[in-house]
mmCIF file of C-alpha atoms in Angstrom:
data_model
loop_
_atom_site.group_PDB
_atom_site.id
_atom_site.type_symbol
_atom_site.label_atom_id
_atom_site.label_comp_id
_atom_site.label_asym_id
_atom_site.label_seq_id
_atom_site.Cartn_x
_atom_site.Cartn_y
_atom_site.Cartn_z
ATOM 1 C CA UNK H 1 37.878 -74.433 4.243
ATOM 2 C CA UNK H 2 34.101 -74.319 4.717
ATOM 3 C CA UNK H 3 34.456 -71.944 7.643
ATOM 4 C CA UNK H 4 36.674 -69.686 5.609
ATOM 5 C CA UNK H 5 34.163 -69.649 2.727
ATOM 6 C CA UNK H 6 31.315 -68.726 5.074
ATOM 7 C CA UNK H 7 33.315 -65.915 6.605
ATOM 8 C CA UNK H 8 34.183 -64.660 3.141
ATOM 9 C CA UNK H 9 30.513 -64.758 2.096
ATOM 10 C CA UNK H 10 29.483 -62.932 5.282
ATOM 11 C CA UNK H 11 32.082 -60.295 4.535
ATOM 12 C CA UNK H 12 30.642 -59.768 1.070
ATOM 13 C CA UNK H 13 27.146 -59.460 2.497
ATOM 14 C CA UNK H 14 28.324 -56.941 5.094
ATOM 15 C CA UNK H 15 30.022 -54.949 2.360
ATOM 16 C CA UNK H 16 26.874 -54.983 0.206
ATOM 17 C CA UNK H 17 24.760 -54.005 3.220
ATOM 18 C CA UNK H 18 27.064 -51.111 4.047
ATOM 19 C CA UNK H 19 27.053 -50.040 0.417
ATOM 20 C CA UNK H 20 23.254 -50.214 0.300
ATOM 21 C CA UNK H 21 22.911 -48.224 3.521
ATOM 22 C CA UNK H 22 25.342 -45.659 2.174
ATOM 23 C CA UNK H 23 23.371 -45.298 -1.051
ATOM 24 C CA UNK H 24 20.120 -44.989 0.921
ATOM 25 C CA UNK H 25 21.707 -42.329 3.146
ATOM 26 C CA UNK H 26 22.887 -40.393 0.115
ATOM 27 C CA UNK H 27 19.444 -40.707 -1.478
ATOM 28 C CA UNK H 28 17.767 -39.503 1.719
ATOM 29 C CA UNK H 29 20.189 -36.578 1.881
ATOM 30 C CA UNK H 30 19.565 -35.689 -1.768
ATOM 31 C CA UNK H 31 15.798 -35.866 -1.224
ATOM 32 C CA UNK H 32 16.095 -33.757 1.940
ATOM 33 C CA UNK H 33 18.120 -31.104 0.125
ATOM 34 C CA UNK H 34 15.737 -31.180 -2.842
ATOM 35 C CA UNK H 35 12.779 -30.906 -0.481
ATOM 36 C CA UNK H 36 14.362 -27.992 1.360
ATOM 37 C CA UNK H 37 14.940 -26.186 -1.929
ATOM 38 C CA UNK H 38 11.467 -26.975 -3.240
ATOM 39 C CA UNK H 39 9.433 -23.784 -3.874
ATOM 40 C CA UNK H 40 6.401 -23.234 -1.660
ATOM 41 C CA UNK H 41 3.431 -20.841 -2.220
ATOM 42 C CA UNK H 42 4.236 -18.572 0.721
ATOM 43 C CA UNK H 43 5.668 -15.090 1.205
ATOM 44 C CA UNK H 44 7.893 -13.944 4.073
ATOM 45 C CA UNK H 45 7.133 -10.504 5.508
ATOM 46 C CA UNK H 46 9.834 -8.482 7.273
ATOM 47 C CA UNK H 47 10.245 -4.906 8.556
ATOM 48 C CA UNK H 48 10.695 -2.467 5.696
ATOM 49 C CA UNK H 49 12.175 1.041 5.606
ATOM 50 C CA UNK H 50 10.641 3.972 7.472
ATOM 51 C CA UNK H 51 10.675 7.586 6.298
ATOM 52 C CA UNK H 52 10.161 10.857 8.133
ATOM 53 C CA UNK H 53 7.288 12.773 6.537
ATOM 54 C CA UNK H 54 8.557 16.063 8.016
ATOM 55 C CA UNK H 55 12.160 15.284 7.092
ATOM 56 C CA UNK H 56 14.106 14.548 3.943
ATOM 57 C CA UNK H 57 13.943 11.626 1.566
ATOM 58 C CA UNK H 58 17.164 9.710 2.378
ATOM 59 C CA UNK H 59 17.839 9.048 -1.318
ATOM 60 C CA UNK H 60 17.173 12.471 -2.851
ATOM 61 C CA UNK H 61 18.051 14.500 0.277
ATOM 62 C CA UNK H 62 15.074 16.730 -0.577
ATOM 63 C CA UNK H 63 12.086 17.314 1.725
ATOM 64 C CA UNK H 64 9.808 14.306 1.591
ATOM 65 C CA UNK H 65 6.817 16.692 1.559
ATOM 66 C CA UNK H 66 7.078 19.994 -0.309
ATOM 67 C CA UNK H 67 4.315 22.600 -0.085
ATOM 68 C CA UNK H 68 3.820 25.566 -2.427
ATOM 69 C CA UNK H 69 1.123 28.208 -2.279
ATOM 70 C CA UNK H 70 0.763 28.338 1.509
ATOM 71 C CA UNK H 71 2.811 29.418 4.490
ATOM 72 C CA UNK H 72 4.663 26.558 6.143
ATOM 73 C CA UNK H 73 6.234 26.276 9.562
ATOM 74 C CA UNK H 74 9.381 24.486 10.745
ATOM 75 C CA UNK H 75 8.861 21.041 12.228
ATOM 76 C CA UNK H 76 11.195 18.987 14.391
ATOM 77 C CA UNK H 77 11.297 15.381 15.487
ATOM 78 C CA UNK H 78 9.910 12.539 13.411
ATOM 79 C CA UNK H 79 6.555 11.538 11.954
ATOM 80 C CA UNK H 80 7.629 8.365 10.195
ATOM 81 C CA UNK H 81 5.495 6.178 8.013
ATOM 82 C CA UNK H 82 6.400 2.508 8.120
ATOM 83 C CA UNK H 83 6.486 -0.248 5.529
ATOM 84 C CA UNK H 84 6.659 -4.002 5.146
ATOM 85 C CA UNK H 85 9.102 -5.717 2.783
ATOM 86 C CA UNK H 86 8.658 -9.245 1.517
ATOM 87 C CA UNK H 87 10.617 -12.189 0.146
ATOM 88 C CA UNK H 88 9.061 -14.636 -2.266
ATOM 89 C CA UNK H 89 6.292 -14.349 -4.810
ATOM 90 C CA UNK H 90 5.442 -15.881 -8.186
ATOM 91 C CA UNK H 91 8.723 -14.826 -9.807
ATOM 92 C CA UNK H 92 11.030 -15.717 -6.908
ATOM 93 C CA UNK H 93 9.211 -18.269 -4.756
ATOM 94 C CA UNK H 94 10.372 -19.127 -1.257
ATOM 95 C CA UNK H 95 12.083 -22.449 -0.672
ATOM 96 C CA UNK H 96 10.724 -24.740 2.004
ATOM 97 C CA UNK H 97 13.923 -24.225 4.015
ATOM 98 C CA UNK H 98 13.616 -20.410 3.870
ATOM 99 C CA UNK H 99 9.937 -20.547 4.793
ATOM 100 C CA UNK H 100 10.669 -22.725 7.832
ATOM 101 C CA UNK H 101 13.619 -20.558 8.872
ATOM 102 C CA UNK H 102 11.578 -17.347 8.652
ATOM 103 C CA UNK H 103 8.634 -18.984 10.404
ATOM 104 C CA UNK H 104 10.901 -19.421 13.425
ATOM 105 C CA UNK H 105 12.017 -15.769 13.273
ATOM 106 C CA UNK H 106 9.956 -13.511 15.571
ATOM 107 C CA UNK H 107 10.559 -10.515 13.294
ATOM 108 C CA UNK H 108 9.047 -12.220 10.262
ATOM 109 C CA UNK H 109 5.686 -13.593 9.259
ATOM 110 C CA UNK H 110 5.182 -16.318 6.676
ATOM 111 C CA UNK H 111 1.821 -15.910 4.952
ATOM 112 C CA UNK H 112 0.125 -17.478 1.906
ATOM 113 C CA UNK H 113 1.284 -16.006 -1.378
ATOM 114 C CA UNK H 114 -2.286 -14.907 -2.190
ATOM 115 C CA UNK H 115 -2.041 -12.399 0.673
ATOM 116 C CA UNK H 116 0.067 -10.179 -1.587
ATOM 117 C CA UNK H 117 -0.439 -11.729 -5.016
ATOM 118 C CA UNK H 118 -4.120 -12.621 -5.518
ATOM 119 C CA UNK H 119 -4.895 -15.402 -7.948
ATOM 120 C CA UNK H 120 -5.533 -14.388 -11.559
ATOM 121 C CA UNK H 121 -3.379 -11.251 -11.134
ATOM 122 C CA UNK H 122 0.160 -10.898 -12.469
ATOM 123 C CA UNK H 123 3.040 -9.453 -10.494
ATOM 124 C CA UNK H 124 2.984 -6.429 -12.795
ATOM 125 C CA UNK H 125 -0.721 -5.884 -12.130
ATOM 126 C CA UNK H 126 -0.195 -6.072 -8.368
ATOM 127 C CA UNK H 127 2.705 -3.613 -8.527
ATOM 128 C CA UNK H 128 0.645 -1.251 -10.675
ATOM 129 C CA UNK H 129 -2.219 -1.418 -8.179
ATOM 130 C CA UNK H 130 0.183 -0.673 -5.311
ATOM 131 C CA UNK H 131 1.505 2.364 -7.173
ATOM 132 C CA UNK H 132 -2.025 3.642 -7.839
ATOM 133 C CA UNK H 133 -2.965 3.052 -4.208
ATOM 134 C CA UNK H 134 0.018 5.106 -3.078
ATOM 135 C CA UNK H 135 -0.920 7.927 -5.468
ATOM 136 C CA UNK H 136 -4.546 7.874 -4.296
ATOM 137 C CA UNK H 137 -3.382 7.743 -0.686
ATOM 138 C CA UNK H 138 -1.242 10.830 -1.171
ATOM 139 C CA UNK H 139 -4.120 12.780 -2.713
ATOM 140 C CA UNK H 140 -6.493 11.722 0.044
ATOM 141 C CA UNK H 141 -3.860 12.612 2.652
ATOM 142 C CA UNK H 142 -3.592 16.150 1.320
ATOM 143 C CA UNK H 143 -7.386 16.451 1.378
ATOM 144 C CA UNK H 144 -7.613 15.122 4.948
ATOM 145 C CA UNK H 145 -4.898 17.501 6.152
ATOM 146 C CA UNK H 146 -6.628 20.468 4.532
ATOM 147 C CA UNK H 147 -9.954 19.473 6.086
ATOM 148 C CA UNK H 148 -8.213 19.301 9.476
ATOM 149 C CA UNK H 149 -6.984 22.877 8.966
ATOM 150 C CA UNK H 150 -10.467 24.045 7.945
ATOM 151 C CA UNK H 151 -9.861 24.194 4.185
ATOM 152 C CA UNK H 152 -12.096 21.711 2.385
ATOM 153 C CA UNK H 153 -10.889 20.940 -1.167
ATOM 154 C CA UNK H 154 -13.163 20.867 -4.184
ATOM 155 C CA UNK H 155 -13.450 17.923 -6.563
ATOM 156 C CA UNK H 156 -13.656 17.275 -10.280
ATOM 157 C CA UNK H 157 -14.537 14.000 -12.044
ATOM 158 C CA UNK H 158 -11.582 12.529 -13.894
ATOM 159 C CA UNK H 159 -11.255 9.694 -16.388
ATOM 160 C CA UNK H 160 -9.556 6.616 -14.973
ATOM 161 C CA UNK H 161 -9.939 4.464 -18.077
ATOM 162 C CA UNK H 162 -11.890 4.203 -21.330
ATOM 163 C CA UNK H 163 -13.555 0.930 -22.230
ATOM 164 C CA UNK H 164 -12.486 -0.595 -25.513
ATOM 165 C CA UNK H 165 -15.062 -0.548 -28.288
ATOM 166 C CA UNK H 166 -17.210 2.162 -26.690
ATOM 167 C CA UNK H 167 -17.454 5.849 -27.742
ATOM 168 C CA UNK H 168 -14.809 7.224 -25.365
ATOM 169 C CA UNK H 169 -12.174 4.739 -26.556
ATOM 170 C CA UNK H 170 -9.423 6.710 -28.304
ATOM 171 C CA UNK H 171 -11.099 10.045 -27.522
ATOM 172 C CA UNK H 172 -10.828 10.416 -23.755
ATOM 173 C CA UNK H 173 -7.609 9.621 -21.896
ATOM 174 C CA UNK H 174 -6.842 8.723 -18.282
ATOM 175 C CA UNK H 175 -6.485 11.952 -16.335
ATOM 176 C CA UNK H 176 -8.925 13.966 -18.459
ATOM 177 C CA UNK H 177 -11.128 16.074 -16.195
ATOM 178 C CA UNK H 178 -14.790 16.423 -17.205
ATOM 179 C CA UNK H 179 -15.791 19.987 -16.366
ATOM 180 C CA UNK H 180 -19.224 20.094 -18.009
ATOM 181 C CA UNK H 181 -21.767 18.026 -19.941
ATOM 182 C CA UNK H 182 -23.533 20.116 -22.623
ATOM 183 C CA UNK H 183 -22.596 23.256 -20.681
ATOM 184 C CA UNK H 184 -23.838 21.987 -17.312
ATOM 185 C CA UNK H 185 -20.956 22.125 -14.829
ATOM 186 C CA UNK H 186 -20.007 18.834 -13.189
ATOM 187 C CA UNK H 187 -18.001 18.778 -9.971
ATOM 188 C CA UNK H 188 -18.457 15.097 -9.134
ATOM 189 C CA UNK H 189 -18.699 11.754 -10.870
ATOM 190 C CA UNK H 190 -22.359 11.509 -9.854
ATOM 191 C CA UNK H 191 -23.028 14.801 -11.649
ATOM 192 C CA UNK H 192 -21.639 13.383 -14.915
ATOM 193 C CA UNK H 193 -23.629 10.162 -14.672
ATOM 194 C CA UNK H 194 -26.730 12.160 -13.757
ATOM 195 C CA UNK H 195 -26.437 14.282 -16.903
ATOM 196 C CA UNK H 196 -25.785 11.251 -19.132
ATOM 197 C CA UNK H 197 -29.024 9.657 -17.903
ATOM 198 C CA UNK H 198 -30.863 12.327 -19.887
ATOM 199 C CA UNK H 199 -29.593 10.884 -23.167
ATOM 200 C CA UNK H 200 -30.710 7.944 -25.273
ATOM 201 C CA UNK H 201 -28.361 5.626 -27.162
ATOM 202 C CA UNK H 202 -27.316 7.193 -30.456
ATOM 203 C CA UNK H 203 -27.582 10.811 -29.304
ATOM 204 C CA UNK H 204 -24.556 13.102 -29.390
ATOM 205 C CA UNK H 205 -23.256 14.697 -26.204
ATOM 206 C CA UNK H 206 -20.682 17.481 -25.881
ATOM 207 C CA UNK H 207 -18.222 17.336 -23.003
ATOM 208 C CA UNK H 208 -15.980 20.117 -21.765
ATOM 209 C CA UNK H 209 -12.758 18.541 -20.577
ATOM 210 C CA UNK H 210 -9.421 19.718 -19.216
ATOM 211 C CA UNK H 211 -6.354 17.864 -20.441
ATOM 212 C CA UNK H 212 -2.837 18.834 -19.373
ATOM 213 C CA UNK H 213 -4.205 22.097 -17.974
ATOM 214 C CA UNK H 214 -5.996 23.136 -21.187
ATOM 215 C CA UNK H 215 -9.750 23.139 -21.721
ATOM 216 C CA UNK H 216 -11.310 21.700 -24.872
ATOM 217 C CA UNK H 217 -14.615 20.325 -26.083
ATOM 218 C CA UNK H 218 -15.226 16.837 -27.430
ATOM 219 C CA UNK H 219 -18.363 15.301 -28.890
ATOM 220 C CA UNK H 220 -19.326 11.664 -28.468
ATOM 221 C CA UNK H 221 -22.202 9.625 -29.820
ATOM 222 C CA UNK H 222 -23.616 7.604 -26.956
ATOM 223 C CA UNK H 223 -23.942 3.832 -27.224
ATOM 224 C CA UNK H 224 -26.316 1.357 -25.574
ATOM 225 C CA UNK H 225 -25.029 -0.054 -22.302
ATOM 226 C CA UNK H 226 -23.829 -3.678 -22.536
ATOM 227 C CA UNK H 227 -26.313 -4.699 -19.852
ATOM 228 C CA UNK H 228 -29.206 -2.423 -20.862
ATOM 229 C CA UNK H 229 -29.882 -1.478 -24.478
ATOM 230 C CA UNK H 230 -32.081 1.432 -23.405
ATOM 231 C CA UNK H 231 -29.375 3.125 -21.304
ATOM 232 C CA UNK H 232 -26.881 5.457 -22.958
ATOM 233 C CA UNK H 233 -23.178 5.259 -22.088
ATOM 234 C CA UNK H 234 -19.932 6.734 -23.360
ATOM 235 C CA UNK H 235 -17.720 4.015 -21.887
ATOM 236 C CA UNK H 236 -15.539 5.579 -19.208
ATOM 237 C CA UNK H 237 -14.614 4.747 -15.652
ATOM 238 C CA UNK H 238 -14.594 7.955 -13.615
ATOM 239 C CA UNK H 239 -13.253 8.900 -10.205
ATOM 240 C CA UNK H 240 -13.386 12.154 -8.285
ATOM 241 C CA UNK H 241 -10.096 14.043 -8.228
ATOM 242 C CA UNK H 242 -9.407 16.649 -5.589
ATOM 243 C CA UNK H 243 -8.614 20.225 -6.565
ATOM 244 C CA UNK H 244 -6.383 21.787 -3.944
ATOM 245 C CA UNK H 245 -5.760 25.470 -3.228
ATOM 246 C CA UNK H 246 -2.090 24.601 -2.699
ATOM 247 C CA UNK H 247 0.468 22.346 -4.364
ATOM 248 C CA UNK H 248 1.764 19.444 -2.299
ATOM 249 C CA UNK H 249 4.414 17.101 -3.650
ATOM 250 C CA UNK H 250 5.200 13.865 -1.787
ATOM 251 C CA UNK H 251 8.330 11.988 -2.866
ATOM 252 C CA UNK H 252 8.789 8.415 -1.615
ATOM 253 C CA UNK H 253 10.320 6.622 -4.590
ATOM 254 C CA UNK H 254 8.916 3.233 -5.560
ATOM 255 C CA UNK H 255 7.104 2.506 -2.286
ATOM 256 C CA UNK H 256 3.493 1.491 -2.899
ATOM 257 C CA UNK H 257 0.254 0.863 -1.046
ATOM 258 C CA UNK H 258 -2.222 2.997 0.923
ATOM 259 C CA UNK H 259 -1.071 2.452 4.511
ATOM 260 C CA UNK H 260 1.004 5.651 4.868
ATOM 261 C CA UNK H 261 -2.090 7.852 4.591
ATOM 262 C CA UNK H 262 -2.349 8.867 8.244
ATOM 263 C CA UNK H 263 1.326 9.761 8.549
ATOM 264 C CA UNK H 264 1.285 11.774 5.309
ATOM 265 C CA UNK H 265 -1.721 13.722 6.602
ATOM 266 C CA UNK H 266 -0.045 14.416 9.948
ATOM 267 C CA UNK H 267 3.146 15.515 8.211
ATOM 268 C CA UNK H 268 1.276 17.931 5.924
ATOM 269 C CA UNK H 269 -0.777 19.237 8.843
ATOM 270 C CA UNK H 270 2.367 19.808 10.922
ATOM 271 C CA UNK H 271 3.971 21.801 8.102
ATOM 272 C CA UNK H 272 0.842 23.922 7.556
ATOM 273 C CA UNK H 273 0.230 24.843 11.196
ATOM 274 C CA UNK H 274 2.246 26.790 13.778
ATOM 275 C CA UNK H 275 3.829 24.877 16.611
ATOM 276 C CA UNK H 276 5.407 21.473 16.751
ATOM 277 C CA UNK H 277 3.212 18.389 16.639
ATOM 278 C CA UNK H 278 5.903 15.966 17.825
ATOM 279 C CA UNK H 279 7.565 17.929 20.585
ATOM 280 C CA UNK H 280 10.848 16.698 19.154
ATOM 281 C CA UNK H 281 9.918 13.047 19.738
ATOM 282 C CA UNK H 282 10.442 10.184 17.300
ATOM 283 C CA UNK H 283 6.894 9.193 16.410
ATOM 284 C CA UNK H 284 6.023 6.562 13.824
ATOM 285 C CA UNK H 285 2.777 4.999 12.747
ATOM 286 C CA UNK H 286 0.579 3.558 10.066
ATOM 287 C CA UNK H 287 -3.003 3.525 8.827
ATOM 288 C CA UNK H 288 -5.062 4.447 5.791
ATOM 289 C CA UNK H 289 -6.955 7.741 5.777
ATOM 290 C CA UNK H 290 -10.208 9.027 4.304
ATOM 291 C CA UNK H 291 -11.028 12.618 3.383
ATOM 292 C CA UNK H 292 -13.122 13.000 6.523
ATOM 293 C CA UNK H 293 -10.208 11.735 8.604
ATOM 294 C CA UNK H 294 -11.153 8.157 9.427
ATOM 295 C CA UNK H 295 -8.135 5.911 10.025
ATOM 296 C CA UNK H 296 -8.295 2.401 8.561
ATOM 297 C CA UNK H 297 -6.601 -0.838 9.595
ATOM 298 C CA UNK H 298 -3.641 -2.248 7.667
ATOM 299 C CA UNK H 299 -1.607 -5.450 7.330
ATOM 300 C CA UNK H 300 1.834 -6.283 8.692
ATOM 301 C CA UNK H 301 1.434 -4.302 11.925
ATOM 302 C CA UNK H 302 3.999 -6.407 13.794
ATOM 303 C CA UNK H 303 6.718 -5.902 11.175
ATOM 304 C CA UNK H 304 5.953 -2.177 11.023
ATOM 305 C CA UNK H 305 6.288 -1.786 14.789
ATOM 306 C CA UNK H 306 9.597 -3.652 14.761
ATOM 307 C CA UNK H 307 10.878 -1.475 11.917
ATOM 308 C CA UNK H 308 9.814 1.660 13.779
ATOM 309 C CA UNK H 309 11.485 0.589 17.018
ATOM 310 C CA UNK H 310 14.721 -0.315 15.210
ATOM 311 C CA UNK H 311 14.689 3.114 13.544
ATOM 312 C CA UNK H 312 14.447 4.838 16.927
ATOM 313 C CA UNK H 313 10.715 5.461 17.473
ATOM 314 C CA UNK H 314 9.362 5.650 21.021
ATOM 315 C CA UNK H 315 5.697 6.244 20.089
ATOM 316 C CA UNK H 316 3.673 4.370 17.490
ATOM 317 C CA UNK H 317 0.257 5.425 16.141
ATOM 318 C CA UNK H 318 -1.931 2.346 15.638
ATOM 319 C CA UNK H 319 -5.258 2.185 13.766
ATOM 320 C CA UNK H 320 -8.028 1.196 16.159
ATOM 321 C CA UNK H 321 -8.703 -1.892 14.047
ATOM 322 C CA UNK H 322 -5.156 -3.143 14.647
ATOM 323 C CA UNK H 323 -4.988 -2.399 18.377
ATOM 324 C CA UNK H 324 -5.482 -5.907 19.758
ATOM 325 C CA UNK H 325 -2.925 -7.407 17.393
ATOM 326 C CA UNK H 326 -0.458 -4.597 18.063
ATOM 327 C CA UNK H 327 -0.780 -4.796 21.852
ATOM 328 C CA UNK H 328 0.005 -8.516 21.743
ATOM 329 C CA UNK H 329 3.205 -8.038 19.738
ATOM 330 C CA UNK H 330 4.528 -4.580 20.647
ATOM 331 C CA UNK H 331 8.318 -4.351 21.092
ATOM 332 C CA UNK H 332 9.519 -3.289 24.538
ATOM 333 C CA UNK H 333 9.866 0.476 24.900
ATOM 334 C CA UNK H 334 7.388 1.367 22.139
ATOM 335 C CA UNK H 335 4.310 3.249 23.382
ATOM 336 C CA UNK H 336 1.184 2.465 21.382
ATOM 337 C CA UNK H 337 -1.287 5.291 20.770
ATOM 338 C CA UNK H 338 -4.664 4.374 19.309
ATOM 339 C CA UNK H 339 -5.705 6.455 16.284
ATOM 340 C CA UNK H 340 -9.325 6.286 15.174
ATOM 341 C CA UNK H 341 -9.414 9.602 13.324
ATOM 342 C CA UNK H 342 -7.063 12.279 12.048
ATOM 343 C CA UNK H 343 -8.454 14.739 14.590
ATOM 344 C CA UNK H 344 -8.006 12.207 17.381
ATOM 345 C CA UNK H 345 -4.398 11.554 16.367
ATOM 346 C CA UNK H 346 -3.607 15.283 16.329
ATOM 347 C CA UNK H 347 -5.117 15.789 19.777
ATOM 348 C CA UNK H 348 -3.350 12.700 21.145
ATOM 349 C CA UNK H 349 0.020 14.006 19.967
ATOM 350 C CA UNK H 350 -0.699 17.455 21.370
ATOM 351 C CA UNK H 351 -1.672 15.945 24.727
ATOM 352 C CA UNK H 352 1.364 13.687 24.671
ATOM 353 C CA UNK H 353 3.552 16.738 24.197
ATOM 354 C CA UNK H 354 1.877 18.856 26.873
ATOM 355 C CA UNK H 355 1.491 16.019 29.345
ATOM 356 C CA UNK H 356 -2.180 16.932 29.795
ATOM 357 C CA UNK H 357 -5.359 15.410 28.423
ATOM 358 C CA UNK H 358 -6.182 11.927 27.178
ATOM 359 C CA UNK H 359 -3.786 9.846 25.103
ATOM 360 C CA UNK H 360 -5.757 6.750 24.026
ATOM 361 C CA UNK H 361 -3.787 3.541 24.242
ATOM 362 C CA UNK H 362 -4.146 0.137 22.623
ATOM 363 C CA UNK H 363 -3.598 -1.524 25.973
ATOM 364 C CA UNK H 364 -6.497 0.222 27.662
#
C-alpha cells in the first residue's frame, strides 16, 4: 500500500510538472508572438516605381513632360527617374518581426524612423515638405535644362509665407511675386531686402506685386524686426522663382522629394534638342540638380538601382557622391555612369551612344 501511494504521488507530481511546463511554453510562445508584433522605431525601404521622363505617365497616359512655346523633337528609349518606397512610420510602425524579415532581404534596407520622419515633425509636415521639394525640383530642372540649351531663365522674388502678427500677414499671400519696391524693379530676393534696408520701422512702403497673373500695388507699414528694433521688416519669407520663356508641365502624381531633378532635366533637354539622347536604350538614374547643373547625392541608391534593373534599365546615372555605395551594391547587368554635372551627363550619354569619347564610371 505504501508503494502504491508513493507511485500515485509521483504521478501527481509528474502531471503538475507537465502542466507547469506546458503553461510556461504557452507563456513563452505568447511573449514571443507579442514581441514579434511589438512596434519598433524603424522604417523599411524598398524599390519604388520608375517613370520615363520622355514617355507617358502610366496612370494618365499623357506625356510625363509637356512643353509649350518651343519646338520639341521626338525622343525614343527611356530616361527614367527612380524612387524609393517605404513601410512603417509613426502612423503605421513596423513590427519587430517585419523589421527582422526585411533586414534579411537584400532588396530592402531597414533604417531608423528619423531618417524619413525627423523628430518634432508630423507625418503631414514631412509629406508637405516632400511635395514642395518635388515642385522646387521640377522648377530647378526646367532652369537647368534651359541653361544647358543656352537659354538662361530670369527670376522674380516670390512670397513663400507671411509671418503672423507682422505687416504682411493677411496682405501678401504665398505665390505673390514682388516686382518692385517703391517703383524700383526687383528681380531677386536680395534686391527686395536691399530696398527694405532703406526704411525705418513705422515708415510706409509701396510694393508692386503680381498675383494670379495680375499686377497690383499694396502699401505696408514696416515694423521693427523681432531681433533688432532699429531694423524695418514687413514679415515675409521670400524665394526666387524662375520665369521661363516656355511652359513646361511635369506630371508625376503624388511622388515627392528632390531626387528626380537630374532625370527631369535630361528629359526636358532631350525634348528641346534635335537627335536622340538615349540611342533607344533604357537609361535610368537619380540625383538632385542645381540651376548651374551640379548633380547632388541622394538616399536609397541601392533600392533605386534594383527598381531600375527590374524595370528593364541597362544603364544607371549615379551622382558622384553616391558612386562608392552604388558600385558596392550594383545589380548584375546594370552599367553605372557617374554624373557630376548636367553637362557631363549629356556628354556621357552622347558618347555612350556613339561609342566614342569618355563615359565616366563609378567603378573607375
